[in-house]
Short mmCIF file of C-alpha atoms in Angstrom, two decimals:
data_model
loop_
_atom_site.label_atom_id
_atom_site.label_comp_id
_atom_site.label_asym_id
_atom_site.label_seq_id
_atom_site.Cartn_x
_atom_site.Cartn_y
_atom_site.Cartn_z
CA MET A 1 0.98 -21.08 36.04
CA ALA A 2 -2.33 -19.28 36.49
CA CYS A 3 -0.66 -15.99 35.50
CA THR A 4 0.74 -17.66 32.40
CA GLY A 5 -2.76 -18.83 31.48
CA PHE A 6 -3.96 -15.29 32.08
CA ILE A 7 -1.48 -13.93 29.52
CA VAL A 8 -2.30 -16.63 26.96
CA ILE A 9 -6.08 -16.15 27.21
CA MET A 10 -6.00 -12.37 27.39
CA THR A 11 -3.71 -12.17 24.36
CA GLU A 12 -6.07 -14.50 22.51
CA THR A 13 -9.34 -12.78 23.41
CA LEU A 14 -8.25 -9.13 23.56
CA PRO A 15 -9.31 -8.38 19.95
CA ALA A 16 -12.90 -9.41 20.79
CA GLY A 17 -13.31 -6.22 22.82
CA LEU A 18 -11.34 -4.04 20.39
CA LEU A 19 -12.87 -4.83 16.98
CA PRO A 20 -14.11 -1.27 16.32
CA GLN A 21 -10.75 0.23 17.34
CA LEU A 22 -8.75 -2.32 15.34
CA SER A 23 -10.99 -1.78 12.33
CA ALA A 24 -10.59 2.01 12.45
CA GLY A 25 -6.90 2.01 13.37
CA LEU A 26 -5.83 -0.43 10.65
CA ASP A 27 -8.41 0.66 8.06
CA VAL A 28 -10.09 -2.74 7.64
CA SER A 29 -13.63 -4.09 8.17
CA GLU A 30 -14.67 -5.55 11.52
CA GLY A 31 -14.82 -8.97 9.89
CA SER A 32 -11.22 -8.54 8.78
CA ALA A 33 -10.22 -7.31 12.24
CA GLY A 34 -11.73 -10.52 13.60
CA GLN A 35 -8.93 -12.35 11.80
CA PHE A 36 -6.65 -11.18 14.62
CA VAL A 37 -8.28 -14.06 16.50
CA SER A 38 -8.07 -16.43 13.54
CA ALA A 39 -4.37 -15.75 12.88
CA TYR A 40 -3.58 -16.46 16.53
CA ALA A 41 -5.61 -19.64 16.41
CA ILE A 42 -4.01 -20.98 13.23
CA GLY A 43 -0.57 -20.36 14.74
CA THR A 44 -1.57 -22.53 17.68
CA VAL A 45 -3.02 -25.19 15.39
CA LEU A 46 0.15 -25.50 13.33
CA ALA A 47 2.61 -25.31 16.22
CA ALA A 48 1.05 -27.18 19.16
CA ILE A 49 1.70 -30.79 18.14
CA PRO A 50 5.19 -30.25 16.63
CA ALA A 51 6.25 -28.10 19.60
CA ILE A 52 5.15 -30.65 22.20
CA THR A 53 6.57 -33.55 20.17
CA LEU A 54 9.99 -31.89 20.07
CA THR A 55 9.97 -30.87 23.74
CA ARG A 56 8.38 -33.89 25.48
CA GLY A 57 11.66 -34.80 27.13
CA MET A 58 12.67 -31.26 28.19
CA ARG A 59 12.42 -29.99 31.73
CA ARG A 60 9.23 -28.00 32.20
CA LYS A 61 10.42 -24.77 33.82
CA PRO A 62 12.82 -23.63 31.06
CA LEU A 63 10.07 -24.43 28.58
CA LEU A 64 7.61 -22.27 30.53
CA LEU A 65 10.03 -19.33 30.50
CA ALA A 66 10.68 -19.74 26.77
CA GLY A 67 6.95 -19.62 26.07
CA LEU A 68 6.54 -16.42 28.10
CA LEU A 69 9.43 -14.84 26.21
CA GLY A 70 7.64 -15.65 22.96
CA PHE A 71 4.55 -13.79 24.16
CA LEU A 72 6.67 -10.80 25.12
CA VAL A 73 8.02 -10.58 21.57
CA ALA A 74 4.68 -11.23 19.82
CA ASN A 75 2.70 -8.65 21.80
CA THR A 76 5.44 -6.04 21.45
CA VAL A 77 5.49 -6.44 17.66
CA THR A 78 1.67 -6.25 17.56
CA ALA A 79 1.70 -3.02 19.57
CA LEU A 80 4.24 -1.46 17.17
CA ALA A 81 2.90 -2.97 13.92
CA PRO A 82 2.86 -0.44 11.07
CA SER A 83 0.26 -2.40 9.06
CA PHE A 84 -2.48 -5.00 9.31
CA SER A 85 -0.32 -7.69 7.67
CA VAL A 86 2.55 -7.22 10.15
CA ALA A 87 0.10 -7.40 13.04
CA LEU A 88 -1.35 -10.64 11.66
CA VAL A 89 2.12 -12.20 11.47
CA ALA A 90 2.79 -11.21 15.08
CA ARG A 91 -0.54 -12.72 16.11
CA PHE A 92 0.40 -15.94 14.30
CA VAL A 93 3.68 -16.09 16.24
CA GLY A 94 1.85 -15.48 19.51
CA GLY A 95 -0.50 -18.32 18.67
CA ALA A 96 2.47 -20.63 18.05
CA PHE A 97 3.79 -20.00 21.55
CA SER A 98 0.27 -20.48 22.87
CA GLY A 99 0.35 -23.97 21.38
CA LEU A 100 3.55 -24.72 23.27
CA LEU A 101 2.27 -23.42 26.61
CA TRP A 102 -1.21 -24.96 26.47
CA GLY A 103 0.29 -28.27 25.42
CA MET A 104 2.49 -28.49 28.51
CA LEU A 105 0.73 -26.52 31.28
CA ALA A 106 -1.94 -29.09 32.12
CA GLY A 107 0.49 -31.97 32.50
CA TYR A 108 2.94 -29.72 34.37
CA ALA A 109 0.30 -28.69 36.93
CA ARG A 110 -0.90 -32.25 37.48
CA ARG A 111 2.69 -33.52 37.76
CA ILE A 112 3.65 -31.29 40.70
CA ALA A 113 0.52 -32.16 42.71
CA ALA A 114 -0.47 -35.26 44.67
CA PRO A 115 -2.42 -37.69 42.39
CA GLU A 116 -5.63 -37.43 44.44
CA HIS A 117 -5.62 -33.64 43.96
CA ALA A 118 -4.54 -33.54 40.31
CA GLY A 119 -7.90 -32.27 39.06
CA ARG A 120 -8.05 -29.52 41.67
CA ALA A 121 -4.43 -28.53 40.95
CA LEU A 122 -5.32 -28.17 37.29
CA ALA A 123 -8.40 -26.12 38.20
CA ILE A 124 -6.20 -23.74 40.21
CA ALA A 125 -3.65 -23.47 37.41
CA MET A 126 -6.49 -22.73 34.99
CA THR A 127 -7.90 -19.85 37.07
CA GLY A 128 -5.95 -17.55 34.80
CA THR A 129 -8.57 -18.20 32.12
CA PRO A 130 -11.66 -16.84 33.93
CA VAL A 131 -9.63 -14.06 35.57
CA ALA A 132 -8.46 -12.96 32.12
CA LEU A 133 -12.06 -13.04 30.91
CA ALA A 134 -13.38 -11.31 34.04
CA VAL A 135 -10.75 -8.62 34.46
CA GLY A 136 -8.08 -8.74 31.76
CA THR A 137 -10.02 -8.62 28.51
CA PRO A 138 -12.56 -6.00 29.71
CA LEU A 139 -9.72 -3.90 31.13
CA GLY A 140 -7.81 -4.24 27.86
CA ALA A 141 -10.94 -3.25 25.95
CA TRP A 142 -11.38 -0.19 28.18
CA LEU A 143 -7.72 0.76 27.81
CA GLY A 144 -7.93 0.36 24.05
CA SER A 145 -11.04 2.51 23.78
CA THR A 146 -9.52 5.16 26.06
CA VAL A 147 -5.92 5.59 24.87
CA GLY A 148 -5.71 3.34 21.79
CA TRP A 149 -5.59 -0.38 21.03
CA ARG A 150 -1.78 -0.44 20.77
CA TRP A 151 -1.46 0.33 24.48
CA SER A 152 -3.50 -2.76 25.32
CA PHE A 153 -0.93 -5.00 23.62
CA ALA A 154 1.96 -3.02 25.11
CA ALA A 155 0.50 -3.66 28.57
CA MET A 156 0.52 -7.40 27.80
CA SER A 157 4.25 -7.18 27.02
CA LEU A 158 4.93 -5.53 30.35
CA LEU A 159 2.88 -8.16 32.17
CA SER A 160 4.86 -10.92 30.44
CA ILE A 161 8.08 -9.53 31.91
CA VAL A 162 6.58 -9.48 35.42
CA VAL A 163 5.30 -13.05 35.16
CA MET A 164 8.64 -14.29 33.85
CA VAL A 165 10.37 -12.93 36.96
CA PHE A 166 7.86 -14.58 39.28
CA ALA A 167 8.00 -17.86 37.34
CA LYS A 168 11.77 -17.90 37.60
CA TYR A 169 11.70 -17.87 41.40
CA LEU A 170 8.33 -19.37 42.41
CA VAL A 171 7.42 -22.19 40.02
CA PRO A 172 8.93 -25.62 40.86
CA ASP A 173 10.63 -27.49 38.04
CA ALA A 174 9.57 -30.91 36.77
CA PRO A 175 11.19 -33.41 34.42
CA GLY A 176 9.96 -34.08 30.92
CA GLN A 177 8.38 -37.36 29.86
CA ALA A 178 10.71 -40.35 30.04
CA ALA A 179 11.66 -41.71 26.61
CA ARG A 180 10.37 -45.21 27.36
CA THR A 181 6.82 -43.90 27.95
CA ARG A 182 6.53 -41.72 24.83
CA ALA A 183 3.99 -43.30 22.49
CA PRO A 184 3.92 -42.19 18.82
CA LEU A 185 1.28 -39.55 18.11
CA GLY A 186 -0.79 -41.96 16.03
CA ARG A 187 -0.96 -44.36 18.94
CA VAL A 188 -1.89 -41.53 21.33
CA LEU A 189 -4.80 -40.62 19.06
CA GLY A 190 -5.89 -44.25 19.17
CA ILE A 191 -6.08 -44.37 22.98
CA PRO A 192 -9.73 -45.02 23.92
CA GLY A 193 -11.57 -41.79 24.59
CA VAL A 194 -9.00 -39.40 23.10
CA ALA A 195 -10.68 -38.94 19.70
CA THR A 196 -14.08 -38.41 21.34
CA ILE A 197 -12.70 -35.73 23.65
CA LEU A 198 -11.07 -33.97 20.70
CA ALA A 199 -14.41 -33.92 18.86
CA VAL A 200 -16.18 -32.49 21.91
CA VAL A 201 -13.49 -29.82 22.25
CA PHE A 202 -13.91 -28.69 18.64
CA VAL A 203 -17.70 -28.52 18.63
CA TRP A 204 -18.05 -26.99 22.10
CA MET A 205 -15.39 -24.31 21.52
CA LEU A 206 -16.80 -23.52 18.09
CA ALA A 207 -20.14 -22.86 19.81
CA HIS A 208 -18.42 -20.53 22.29
CA ASN A 209 -16.12 -18.59 19.98
CA LEU A 210 -18.67 -18.10 17.23
CA LEU A 211 -20.36 -15.57 19.51
CA TYR A 212 -17.50 -14.51 21.79
CA THR A 213 -15.26 -13.32 18.95
CA TYR A 214 -17.99 -11.07 17.57
CA ILE A 215 -19.68 -10.03 20.81
CA ALA A 216 -19.13 -6.32 20.04
CA SER A 217 -20.84 -6.69 16.66
CA TYR A 218 -23.69 -8.73 18.22
CA LEU A 219 -24.39 -6.08 20.89
CA GLN A 220 -24.32 -3.31 18.30
CA GLN A 221 -26.55 -5.02 15.76
CA MET A 222 -29.05 -6.11 18.43
CA ARG A 223 -29.15 -2.50 19.72
CA LEU A 224 -28.53 -3.60 23.27
CA ALA A 225 -27.54 -0.94 25.79
CA LEU A 226 -24.40 -2.83 26.78
CA ARG A 227 -20.80 -1.90 26.11
CA PRO A 228 -18.47 -4.76 25.05
CA ASP A 229 -16.10 -4.18 27.97
CA LEU A 230 -18.96 -4.35 30.50
CA THR A 231 -20.39 -7.45 28.86
CA LEU A 232 -17.00 -9.18 28.94
CA LEU A 233 -16.61 -8.20 32.59
CA VAL A 234 -19.93 -9.82 33.51
CA PHE A 235 -19.03 -12.90 31.48
CA GLY A 236 -15.64 -13.22 33.17
CA LEU A 237 -17.01 -12.79 36.69
CA ALA A 238 -19.54 -15.51 35.98
CA ALA A 239 -16.72 -17.68 34.62
CA LEU A 240 -14.98 -17.39 38.00
CA GLY A 241 -18.06 -19.04 39.49
CA GLY A 242 -17.78 -21.77 36.87
CA ILE A 243 -14.16 -22.52 37.71
CA TRP A 244 -15.02 -22.60 41.43
CA PHE A 245 -17.75 -25.20 40.86
CA THR A 246 -15.37 -27.18 38.70
CA GLY A 247 -12.64 -27.16 41.34
CA VAL A 248 -15.07 -28.46 43.95
CA PHE A 249 -16.59 -31.31 41.93
CA ILE A 250 -14.12 -32.29 39.21
CA ASP A 251 -12.28 -35.01 41.14
CA ARG A 252 -15.53 -36.91 41.79
CA ALA A 253 -18.13 -35.87 39.19
CA LEU A 254 -16.36 -35.07 35.92
CA ARG A 255 -18.99 -36.53 33.56
CA ARG A 256 -21.99 -34.87 35.21
CA LEU A 257 -20.11 -31.59 35.48
CA THR A 258 -19.28 -31.61 31.77
CA LEU A 259 -22.83 -32.50 30.73
CA ALA A 260 -24.21 -29.70 32.92
CA SER A 261 -21.77 -27.15 31.49
CA VAL A 262 -22.60 -27.93 27.86
CA ALA A 263 -26.34 -28.01 28.59
CA LEU A 264 -26.06 -24.56 30.14
CA PHE A 265 -24.67 -23.34 26.82
CA VAL A 266 -27.96 -24.29 25.19
CA VAL A 267 -29.92 -22.35 27.80
CA ALA A 268 -27.67 -19.30 27.44
CA GLY A 269 -28.00 -19.40 23.66
CA ALA A 270 -31.78 -19.56 23.96
CA PHE A 271 -31.82 -16.48 26.18
CA LEU A 272 -29.60 -14.62 23.71
CA ALA A 273 -31.77 -15.65 20.78
CA VAL A 274 -34.89 -14.11 22.36
CA ALA A 275 -33.19 -11.11 24.01
CA GLN A 276 -34.46 -8.70 21.39
CA GLN A 277 -33.32 -5.34 22.76
CA SER A 278 -33.70 -6.71 26.32
CA THR A 279 -30.69 -5.73 28.41
CA VAL A 280 -31.82 -7.86 31.35
CA GLY A 281 -32.33 -10.92 29.16
CA ALA A 282 -28.95 -10.44 27.51
CA LEU A 283 -27.17 -10.07 30.87
CA THR A 284 -28.89 -13.20 32.18
CA ALA A 285 -27.65 -15.10 29.15
CA VAL A 286 -24.11 -13.78 29.57
CA VAL A 287 -24.03 -14.87 33.22
CA LEU A 288 -25.20 -18.40 32.35
CA TRP A 289 -22.77 -18.52 29.46
CA GLY A 290 -19.87 -17.46 31.69
CA ILE A 291 -20.68 -20.06 34.36
CA ALA A 292 -20.87 -22.76 31.70
CA PHE A 293 -17.59 -21.77 30.08
CA GLY A 294 -15.57 -21.07 33.24
CA GLY A 295 -14.61 -24.67 33.95
CA ALA A 296 -14.69 -25.97 30.37
CA ALA A 297 -10.93 -26.02 29.78
CA THR A 298 -10.27 -27.74 33.12
CA GLN A 299 -12.98 -30.33 32.52
CA LEU A 300 -11.71 -31.16 29.04
CA GLN A 301 -8.03 -31.25 30.01
CA THR A 302 -8.79 -33.41 33.04
CA ALA A 303 -10.73 -35.85 30.88
CA MET A 304 -7.86 -35.92 28.40
CA GLY A 305 -5.22 -36.35 31.11
CA GLU A 306 -7.04 -39.32 32.61
CA ALA A 307 -7.70 -40.93 29.24
CA ALA A 308 -4.13 -40.49 27.94
CA GLY A 309 -2.19 -41.29 31.14
CA ASP A 310 1.58 -40.91 30.66
CA ASN A 311 1.02 -39.39 27.24
CA ALA A 312 -1.10 -36.53 28.56
CA ASP A 313 1.22 -33.81 27.20
CA ALA A 314 0.98 -35.14 23.63
CA ALA A 315 -2.77 -35.63 23.98
CA ASN A 316 -3.18 -32.12 25.36
CA ALA A 317 -1.23 -30.77 22.39
CA MET A 318 -3.88 -32.40 20.21
CA LEU A 319 -6.56 -30.88 22.47
CA THR A 320 -4.96 -27.46 22.03
CA THR A 321 -4.94 -27.98 18.27
CA SER A 322 -8.62 -28.93 18.25
CA PHE A 323 -9.43 -26.00 20.56
CA ASN A 324 -7.76 -23.52 18.26
CA LEU A 325 -9.09 -25.06 15.08
CA ALA A 326 -12.47 -24.21 16.57
CA ILE A 327 -11.33 -20.63 17.27
CA PHE A 328 -10.02 -20.28 13.72
CA ALA A 329 -13.23 -21.71 12.26
CA ALA A 330 -15.34 -19.43 14.44
CA GLY A 331 -13.40 -16.38 13.32
CA ALA A 332 -13.77 -17.30 9.66
CA VAL A 333 -17.41 -18.44 9.78
CA GLY A 334 -18.36 -15.57 12.08
CA ALA A 335 -16.85 -13.04 9.68
CA VAL A 336 -19.03 -14.38 6.86
CA LEU A 337 -22.14 -14.28 9.04
CA VAL A 338 -21.49 -10.85 10.57
CA ASP A 339 -20.59 -9.18 7.28
CA GLY A 340 -23.36 -11.07 5.46
CA VAL A 341 -26.63 -11.94 7.20
CA GLY A 342 -25.77 -10.22 10.49
CA ALA A 343 -24.69 -11.11 14.03
CA ARG A 344 -28.24 -11.84 15.21
CA VAL A 345 -27.96 -15.43 13.88
CA LEU A 346 -24.96 -16.28 16.09
CA PRO A 347 -26.96 -17.53 19.14
CA ALA A 348 -28.76 -20.07 16.93
CA GLY A 349 -25.40 -21.46 15.84
CA MET A 350 -24.29 -21.60 19.47
CA ILE A 351 -27.37 -23.65 20.42
CA ALA A 352 -27.07 -26.13 17.56
CA LEU A 353 -23.38 -26.81 18.20
CA ALA A 354 -23.88 -27.17 21.95
CA VAL A 355 -26.57 -29.80 21.36
CA VAL A 356 -24.13 -31.79 19.23
CA ALA A 357 -21.52 -31.53 22.00
CA ILE A 358 -23.99 -32.87 24.58
CA ILE A 359 -24.64 -35.90 22.39
CA MET A 360 -20.90 -36.54 22.05
CA VAL A 361 -20.30 -36.34 25.80
CA GLY A 362 -23.21 -38.73 26.31
CA VAL A 363 -21.76 -41.20 23.80
CA GLY A 364 -18.35 -41.08 25.52
CA ARG A 365 -19.57 -42.78 28.69
CA ARG A 366 -16.98 -45.59 28.56
CA ALA A 367 -13.58 -43.98 28.03
CA ALA A 368 -13.84 -40.22 27.32
CA PHE A 369 -16.24 -39.16 30.06
CA PRO A 370 -16.77 -42.43 31.95
CA THR A 371 -19.92 -43.06 33.94
CA GLY A 372 -19.32 -42.86 37.66
CA ARG A 373 -16.28 -40.56 37.28
#
């Protein structure tokens, strides 16, 4: 499951380290190249809820393998795409399969673990996210800058095949949701705490992706002596620390952990805002940012799983939709900012959005992020 998350996240974030190469190779602006992220995100947005609704009763393992097969096809087409438009369609398809996998992975991981260790099991399954950020995306960025961006996506196709083989023989199966427990989606949205969590997801992930998607442009425009692949490596290594902290404390301090993570976003944004040509200041900010983000997905999915109960898969499909709406919005808004006023304003947006997210987590003390949990 962690390897599956690795593929999903690396496929999603790979363009962030390859914007100059994508721009040159496909003869488009860097803002347009950033729509590689937006196309993927909108595919997830449109597919997540319908995919999970249609597959709630299916056994989990065949569904996992089907999702991995979808990534194999999408990344292969991207690697071979003769034009920007074909590549965007392939990214959209990849995003659709991302919606399927993210909608079912959290519930799947929690279902095969003992209830008292459900949060830790999810944290382990989600380690693919920080590992992708720490190793995968920087490595993909290096590969793309060395031998061409197409080889980065081809490598993802090969990895998908390997993970499918391991999943076939190592991942235990689990049943789908019983028909008698499947609440309509409207009722799931009305479960106390669910709507609040979805709002936190959107605002918090918008704060993150606004800068992450255009990190190469930010470093270039700020004239910082940092390569995008090195910056992403530092970010990902710090994110590993974040997921470790989350795994240790999530089953007994979810609310405090979430508040601390979002607050650290504000601090990181402040460092970035004042890191005028300061490599040390920028690296400090990236480390804090990585720690804050590392456990974010696990914290949010755990909160959603506990709030939604038996309907966690449907609720997590909504979470995935909100998550990727934020990614899509960040790609679109970021393109306007980067091509217009410049990437130097991105940290200010990160700070403002993170402050809003802190307020929302604070308000959700009863059902979304309950006090004492």
